[in-house]
PDB file of C-alpha atoms in Angstrom:
ATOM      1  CA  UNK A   1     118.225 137.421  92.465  1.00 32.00           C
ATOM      2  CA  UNK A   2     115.944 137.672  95.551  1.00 38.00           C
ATOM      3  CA  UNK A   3     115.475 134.038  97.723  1.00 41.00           C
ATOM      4  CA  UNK A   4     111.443 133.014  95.746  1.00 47.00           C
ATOM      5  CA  UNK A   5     113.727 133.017  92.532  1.00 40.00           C
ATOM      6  CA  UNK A   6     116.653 131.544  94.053  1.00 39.00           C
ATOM      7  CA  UNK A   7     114.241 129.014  95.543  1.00 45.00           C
ATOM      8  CA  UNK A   8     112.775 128.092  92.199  1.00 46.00           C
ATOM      9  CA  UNK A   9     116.570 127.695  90.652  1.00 41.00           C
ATOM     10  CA  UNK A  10     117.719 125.415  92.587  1.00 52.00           C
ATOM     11  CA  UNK A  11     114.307 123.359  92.577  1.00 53.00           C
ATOM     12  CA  UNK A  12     115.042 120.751  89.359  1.00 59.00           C
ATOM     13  CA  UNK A  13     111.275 118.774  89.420  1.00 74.00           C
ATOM     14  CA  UNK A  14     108.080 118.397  91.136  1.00 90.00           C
ATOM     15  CA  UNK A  15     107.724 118.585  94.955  1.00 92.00           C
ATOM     16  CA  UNK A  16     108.269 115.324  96.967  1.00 94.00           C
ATOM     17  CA  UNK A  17     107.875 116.369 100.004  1.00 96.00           C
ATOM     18  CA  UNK A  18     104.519 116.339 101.167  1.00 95.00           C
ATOM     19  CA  UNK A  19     102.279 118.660 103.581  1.00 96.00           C
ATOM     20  CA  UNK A  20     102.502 115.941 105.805  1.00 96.00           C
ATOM     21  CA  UNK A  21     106.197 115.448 105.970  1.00 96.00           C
ATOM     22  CA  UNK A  22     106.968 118.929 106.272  1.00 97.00           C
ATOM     23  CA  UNK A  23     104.567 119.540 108.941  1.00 97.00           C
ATOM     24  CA  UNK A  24     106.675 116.397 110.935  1.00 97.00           C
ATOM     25  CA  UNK A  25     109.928 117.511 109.890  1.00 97.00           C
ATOM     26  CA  UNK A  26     108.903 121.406 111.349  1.00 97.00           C
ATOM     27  CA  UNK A  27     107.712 119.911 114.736  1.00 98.00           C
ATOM     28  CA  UNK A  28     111.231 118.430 115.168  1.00 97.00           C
ATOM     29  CA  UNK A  29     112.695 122.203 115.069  1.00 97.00           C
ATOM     30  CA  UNK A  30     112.250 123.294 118.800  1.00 97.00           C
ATOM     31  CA  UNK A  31     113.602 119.506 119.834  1.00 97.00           C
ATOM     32  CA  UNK A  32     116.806 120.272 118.403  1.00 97.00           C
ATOM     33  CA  UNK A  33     119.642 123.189 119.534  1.00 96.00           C
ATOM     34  CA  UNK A  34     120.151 124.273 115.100  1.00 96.00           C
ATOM     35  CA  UNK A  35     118.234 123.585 112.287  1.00 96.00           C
ATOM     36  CA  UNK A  36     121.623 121.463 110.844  1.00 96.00           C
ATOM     37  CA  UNK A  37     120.771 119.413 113.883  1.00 97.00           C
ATOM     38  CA  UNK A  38     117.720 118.165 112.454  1.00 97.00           C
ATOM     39  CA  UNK A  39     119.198 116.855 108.754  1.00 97.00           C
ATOM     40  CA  UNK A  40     119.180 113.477 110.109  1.00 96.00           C
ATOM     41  CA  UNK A  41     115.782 113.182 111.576  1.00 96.00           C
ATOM     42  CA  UNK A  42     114.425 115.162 108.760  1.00 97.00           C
ATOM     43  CA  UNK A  43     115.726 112.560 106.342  1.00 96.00           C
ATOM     44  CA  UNK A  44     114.195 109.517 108.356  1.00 94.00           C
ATOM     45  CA  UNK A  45     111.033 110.936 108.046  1.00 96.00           C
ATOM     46  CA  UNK A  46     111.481 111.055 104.119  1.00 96.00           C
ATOM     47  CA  UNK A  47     113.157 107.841 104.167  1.00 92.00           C
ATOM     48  CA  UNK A  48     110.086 106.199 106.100  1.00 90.00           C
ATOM     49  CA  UNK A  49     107.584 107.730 103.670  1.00 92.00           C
ATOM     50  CA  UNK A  50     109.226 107.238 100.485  1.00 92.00           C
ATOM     51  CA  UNK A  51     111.393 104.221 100.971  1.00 88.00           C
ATOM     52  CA  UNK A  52     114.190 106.258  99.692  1.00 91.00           C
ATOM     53  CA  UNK A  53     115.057 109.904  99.702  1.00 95.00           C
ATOM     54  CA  UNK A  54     115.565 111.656  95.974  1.00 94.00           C
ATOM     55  CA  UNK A  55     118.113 114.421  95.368  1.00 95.00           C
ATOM     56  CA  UNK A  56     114.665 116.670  94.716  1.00 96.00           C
ATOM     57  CA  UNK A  57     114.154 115.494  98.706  1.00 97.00           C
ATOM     58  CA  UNK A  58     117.931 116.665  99.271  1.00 97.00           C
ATOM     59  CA  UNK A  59     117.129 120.388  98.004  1.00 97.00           C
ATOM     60  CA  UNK A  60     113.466 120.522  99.974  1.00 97.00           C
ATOM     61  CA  UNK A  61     114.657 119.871 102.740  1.00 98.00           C
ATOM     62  CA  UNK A  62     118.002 121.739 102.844  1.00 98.00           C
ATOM     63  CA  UNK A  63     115.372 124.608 101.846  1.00 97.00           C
ATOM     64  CA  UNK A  64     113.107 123.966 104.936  1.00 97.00           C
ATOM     65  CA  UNK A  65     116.028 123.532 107.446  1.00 97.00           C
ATOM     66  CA  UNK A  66     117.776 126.698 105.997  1.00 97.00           C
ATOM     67  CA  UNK A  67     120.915 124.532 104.881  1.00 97.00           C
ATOM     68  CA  UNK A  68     122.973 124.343 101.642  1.00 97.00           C
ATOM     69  CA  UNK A  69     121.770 121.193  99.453  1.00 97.00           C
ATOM     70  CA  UNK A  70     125.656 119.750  99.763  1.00 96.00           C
ATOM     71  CA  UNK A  71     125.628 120.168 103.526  1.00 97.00           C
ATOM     72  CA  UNK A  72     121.809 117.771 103.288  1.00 97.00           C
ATOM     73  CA  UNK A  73     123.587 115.368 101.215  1.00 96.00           C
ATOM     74  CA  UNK A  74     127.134 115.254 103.379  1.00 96.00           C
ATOM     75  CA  UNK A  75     124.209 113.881 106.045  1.00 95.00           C
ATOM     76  CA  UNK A  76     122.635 110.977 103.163  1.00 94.00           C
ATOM     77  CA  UNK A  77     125.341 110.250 101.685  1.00 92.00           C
ATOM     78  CA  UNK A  78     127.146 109.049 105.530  1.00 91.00           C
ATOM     79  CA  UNK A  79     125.102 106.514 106.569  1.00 85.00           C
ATOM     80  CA  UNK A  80     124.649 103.194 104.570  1.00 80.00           C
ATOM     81  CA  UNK A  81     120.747 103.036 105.289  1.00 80.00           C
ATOM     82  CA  UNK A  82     119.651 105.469 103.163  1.00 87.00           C
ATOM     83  CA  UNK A  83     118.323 104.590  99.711  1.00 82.00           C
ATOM     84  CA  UNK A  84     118.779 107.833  97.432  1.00 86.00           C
ATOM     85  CA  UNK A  85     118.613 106.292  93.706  1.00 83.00           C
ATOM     86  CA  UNK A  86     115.397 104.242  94.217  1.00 81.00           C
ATOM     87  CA  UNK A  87     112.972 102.872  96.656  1.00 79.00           C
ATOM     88  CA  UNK A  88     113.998 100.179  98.854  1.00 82.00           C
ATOM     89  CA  UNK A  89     111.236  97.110  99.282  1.00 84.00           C
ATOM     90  CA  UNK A  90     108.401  97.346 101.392  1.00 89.00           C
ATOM     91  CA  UNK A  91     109.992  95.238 103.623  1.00 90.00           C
ATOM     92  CA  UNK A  92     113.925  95.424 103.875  1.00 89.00           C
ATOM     93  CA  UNK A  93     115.741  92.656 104.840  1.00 93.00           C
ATOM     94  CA  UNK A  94     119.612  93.248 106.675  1.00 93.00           C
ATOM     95  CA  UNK A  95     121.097  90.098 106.947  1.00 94.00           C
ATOM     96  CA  UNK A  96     123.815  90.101 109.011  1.00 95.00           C
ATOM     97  CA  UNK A  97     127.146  89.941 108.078  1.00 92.00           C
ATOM     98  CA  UNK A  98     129.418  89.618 111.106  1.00 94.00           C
ATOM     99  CA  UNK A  99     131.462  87.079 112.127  1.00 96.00           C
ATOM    100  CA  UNK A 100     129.133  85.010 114.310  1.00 95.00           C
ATOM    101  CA  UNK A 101     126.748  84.602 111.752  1.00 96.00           C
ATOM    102  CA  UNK A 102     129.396  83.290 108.971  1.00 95.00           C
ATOM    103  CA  UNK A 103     130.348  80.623 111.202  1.00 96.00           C
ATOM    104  CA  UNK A 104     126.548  79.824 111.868  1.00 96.00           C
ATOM    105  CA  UNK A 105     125.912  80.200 107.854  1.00 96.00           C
ATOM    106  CA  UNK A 106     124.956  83.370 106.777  1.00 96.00           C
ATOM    107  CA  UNK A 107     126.500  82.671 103.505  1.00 95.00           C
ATOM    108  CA  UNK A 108     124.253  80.069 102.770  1.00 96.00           C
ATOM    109  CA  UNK A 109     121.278  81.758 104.109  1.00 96.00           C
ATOM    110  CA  UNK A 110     121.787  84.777 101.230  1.00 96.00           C
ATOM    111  CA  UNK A 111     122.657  82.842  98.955  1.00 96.00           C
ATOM    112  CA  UNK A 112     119.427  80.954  99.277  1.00 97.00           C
ATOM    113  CA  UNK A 113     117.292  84.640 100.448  1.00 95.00           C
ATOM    114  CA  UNK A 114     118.779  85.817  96.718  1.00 95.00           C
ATOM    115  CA  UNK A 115     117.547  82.791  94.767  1.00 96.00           C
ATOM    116  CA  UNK A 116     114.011  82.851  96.417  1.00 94.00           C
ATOM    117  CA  UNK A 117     113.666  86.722  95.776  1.00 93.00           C
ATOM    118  CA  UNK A 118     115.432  86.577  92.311  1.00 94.00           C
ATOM    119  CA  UNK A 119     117.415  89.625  93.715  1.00 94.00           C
ATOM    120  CA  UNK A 120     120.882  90.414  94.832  1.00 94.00           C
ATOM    121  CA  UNK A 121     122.539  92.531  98.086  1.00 93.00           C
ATOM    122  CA  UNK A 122     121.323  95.939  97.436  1.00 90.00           C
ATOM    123  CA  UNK A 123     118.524  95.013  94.764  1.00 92.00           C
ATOM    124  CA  UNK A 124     114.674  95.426  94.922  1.00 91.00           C
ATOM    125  CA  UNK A 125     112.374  92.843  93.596  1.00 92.00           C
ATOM    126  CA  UNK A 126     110.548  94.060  90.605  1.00 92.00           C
ATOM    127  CA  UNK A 127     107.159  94.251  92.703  1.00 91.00           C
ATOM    128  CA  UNK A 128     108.623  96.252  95.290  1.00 90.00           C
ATOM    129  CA  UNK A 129     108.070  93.889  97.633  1.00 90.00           C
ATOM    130  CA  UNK A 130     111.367  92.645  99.284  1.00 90.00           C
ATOM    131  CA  UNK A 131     114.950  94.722  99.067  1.00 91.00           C
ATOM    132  CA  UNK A 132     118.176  92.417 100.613  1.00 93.00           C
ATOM    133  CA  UNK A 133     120.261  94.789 102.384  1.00 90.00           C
ATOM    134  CA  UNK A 134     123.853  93.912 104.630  1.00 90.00           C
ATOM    135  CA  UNK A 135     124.222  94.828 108.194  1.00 90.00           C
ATOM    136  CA  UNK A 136     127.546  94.639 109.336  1.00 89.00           C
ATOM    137  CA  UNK A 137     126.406  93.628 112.777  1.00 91.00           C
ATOM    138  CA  UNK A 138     122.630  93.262 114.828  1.00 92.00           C
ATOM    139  CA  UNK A 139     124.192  92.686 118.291  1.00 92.00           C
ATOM    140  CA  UNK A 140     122.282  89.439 118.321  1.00 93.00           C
ATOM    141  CA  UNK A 141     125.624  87.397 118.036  1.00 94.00           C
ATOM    142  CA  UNK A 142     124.000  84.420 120.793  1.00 95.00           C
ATOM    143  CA  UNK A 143     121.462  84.284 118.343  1.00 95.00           C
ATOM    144  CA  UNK A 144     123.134  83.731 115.050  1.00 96.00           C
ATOM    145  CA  UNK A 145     122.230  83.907 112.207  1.00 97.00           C
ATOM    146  CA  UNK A 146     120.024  86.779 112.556  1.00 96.00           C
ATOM    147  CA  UNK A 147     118.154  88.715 109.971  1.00 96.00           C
ATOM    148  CA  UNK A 148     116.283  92.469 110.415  1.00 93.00           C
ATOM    149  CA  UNK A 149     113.111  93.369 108.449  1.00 92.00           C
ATOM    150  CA  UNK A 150     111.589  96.299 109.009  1.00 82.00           C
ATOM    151  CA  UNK A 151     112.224  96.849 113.250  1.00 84.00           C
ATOM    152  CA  UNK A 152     111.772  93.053 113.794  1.00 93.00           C
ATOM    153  CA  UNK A 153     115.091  91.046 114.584  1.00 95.00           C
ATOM    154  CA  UNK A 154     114.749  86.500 113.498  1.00 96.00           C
ATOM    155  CA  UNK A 155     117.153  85.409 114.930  1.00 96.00           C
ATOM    156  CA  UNK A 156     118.315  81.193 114.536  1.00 96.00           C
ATOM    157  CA  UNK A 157     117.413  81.337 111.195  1.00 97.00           C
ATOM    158  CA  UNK A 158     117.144  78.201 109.022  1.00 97.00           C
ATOM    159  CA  UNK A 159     116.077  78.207 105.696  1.00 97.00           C
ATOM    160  CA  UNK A 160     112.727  76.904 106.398  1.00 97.00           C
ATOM    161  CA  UNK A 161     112.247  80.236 108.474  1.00 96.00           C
ATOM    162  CA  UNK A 162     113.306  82.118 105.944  1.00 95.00           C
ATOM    163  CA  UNK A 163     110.219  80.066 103.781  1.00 95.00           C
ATOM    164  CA  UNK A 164     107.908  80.769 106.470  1.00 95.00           C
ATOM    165  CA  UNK A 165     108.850  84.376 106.719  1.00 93.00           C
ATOM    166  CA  UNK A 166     108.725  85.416 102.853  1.00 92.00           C
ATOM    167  CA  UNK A 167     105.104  83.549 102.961  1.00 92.00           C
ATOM    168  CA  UNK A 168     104.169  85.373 106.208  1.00 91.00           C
ATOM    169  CA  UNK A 169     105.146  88.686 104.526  1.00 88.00           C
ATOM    170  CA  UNK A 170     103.850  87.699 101.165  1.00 85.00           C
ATOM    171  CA  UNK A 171     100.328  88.008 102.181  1.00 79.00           C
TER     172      UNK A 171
END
């Protein structure tokens, strides 16, 4: 088997991976000392385009960086941030978890977070809109309880910021 037909076997569906991405995911080659170097990176940029990265991602870009699809996936599969099975929401919320915020109430803030957005930890609303996601930590302890969305930190948050945010972003 020469490497066009092993190419096409291991290729299950329809490209994902657009011109665009590629083209990004190429420039980051000469940054970087091996092409394994630049799995991570490479999946950010799908991650950030597609709100998630699908296994037809995995084999594209194990293809482009010259890697196996297993040694791609080792990479997703490592770090909790990565959607694989679907897209996250447009905007992804990471409450924190740690310790500072569950004394300043946390708890209560996903609690109420999941009955606003109908969704649990982990879940997407059916719109797409909003995905809850846990953070173990934000490093914003003095600021507890703190919430990410998107590369914003709120920190002190109540639940009437929490109503003001999910109006802010529902516009």
């Amino acid at each position: 088997m020469n490497t066009e037909e092993t190419r096409q076997a291991t290729i299950a569906g329809p490209r994902v991976l657009t011109d665009d991405m590629i083209a990004e995911i190429r420039a980051l080659l000469p940054r970087y000392p091996t092409r394994q170097a630049v799995t991570l990176p490479a999946l950010h940029v799908v991650h950030e385009r597609l709100r998630h990265v699908p296994q037809q991602a995995v084999v594209e870009i194990a293809e482009l960086l010259e890697l196996a699809p297993a040694q791609v996936q080792d990479t997703l599969t490592f770090y909790g941030f990565f959607k694989q099975d679907a897209p996250h929401g447009r905007i992804r919320i990471w409450l924190c978890r740690s310790i500072s915020c569950q004394l300043r109430g946390a708890d209560d803030l996903l609690a109420y977070l999941c009955e606003r957005t109908g969704i649990a930890p982990g879940e997407t609303t059916p719109d797409g809109a909003f995905g809850i996601e846990f953070a173990e930590c934000l490093g914003a302890c003095e600021q507890a309880p703190c919430a990410l969305a998107g590369d914003t930190l709120h920190a002190c948050l109540t639940r009437e910021k929490l109503d003001q945010l999910l109006e802010l972003w529902t516009k």
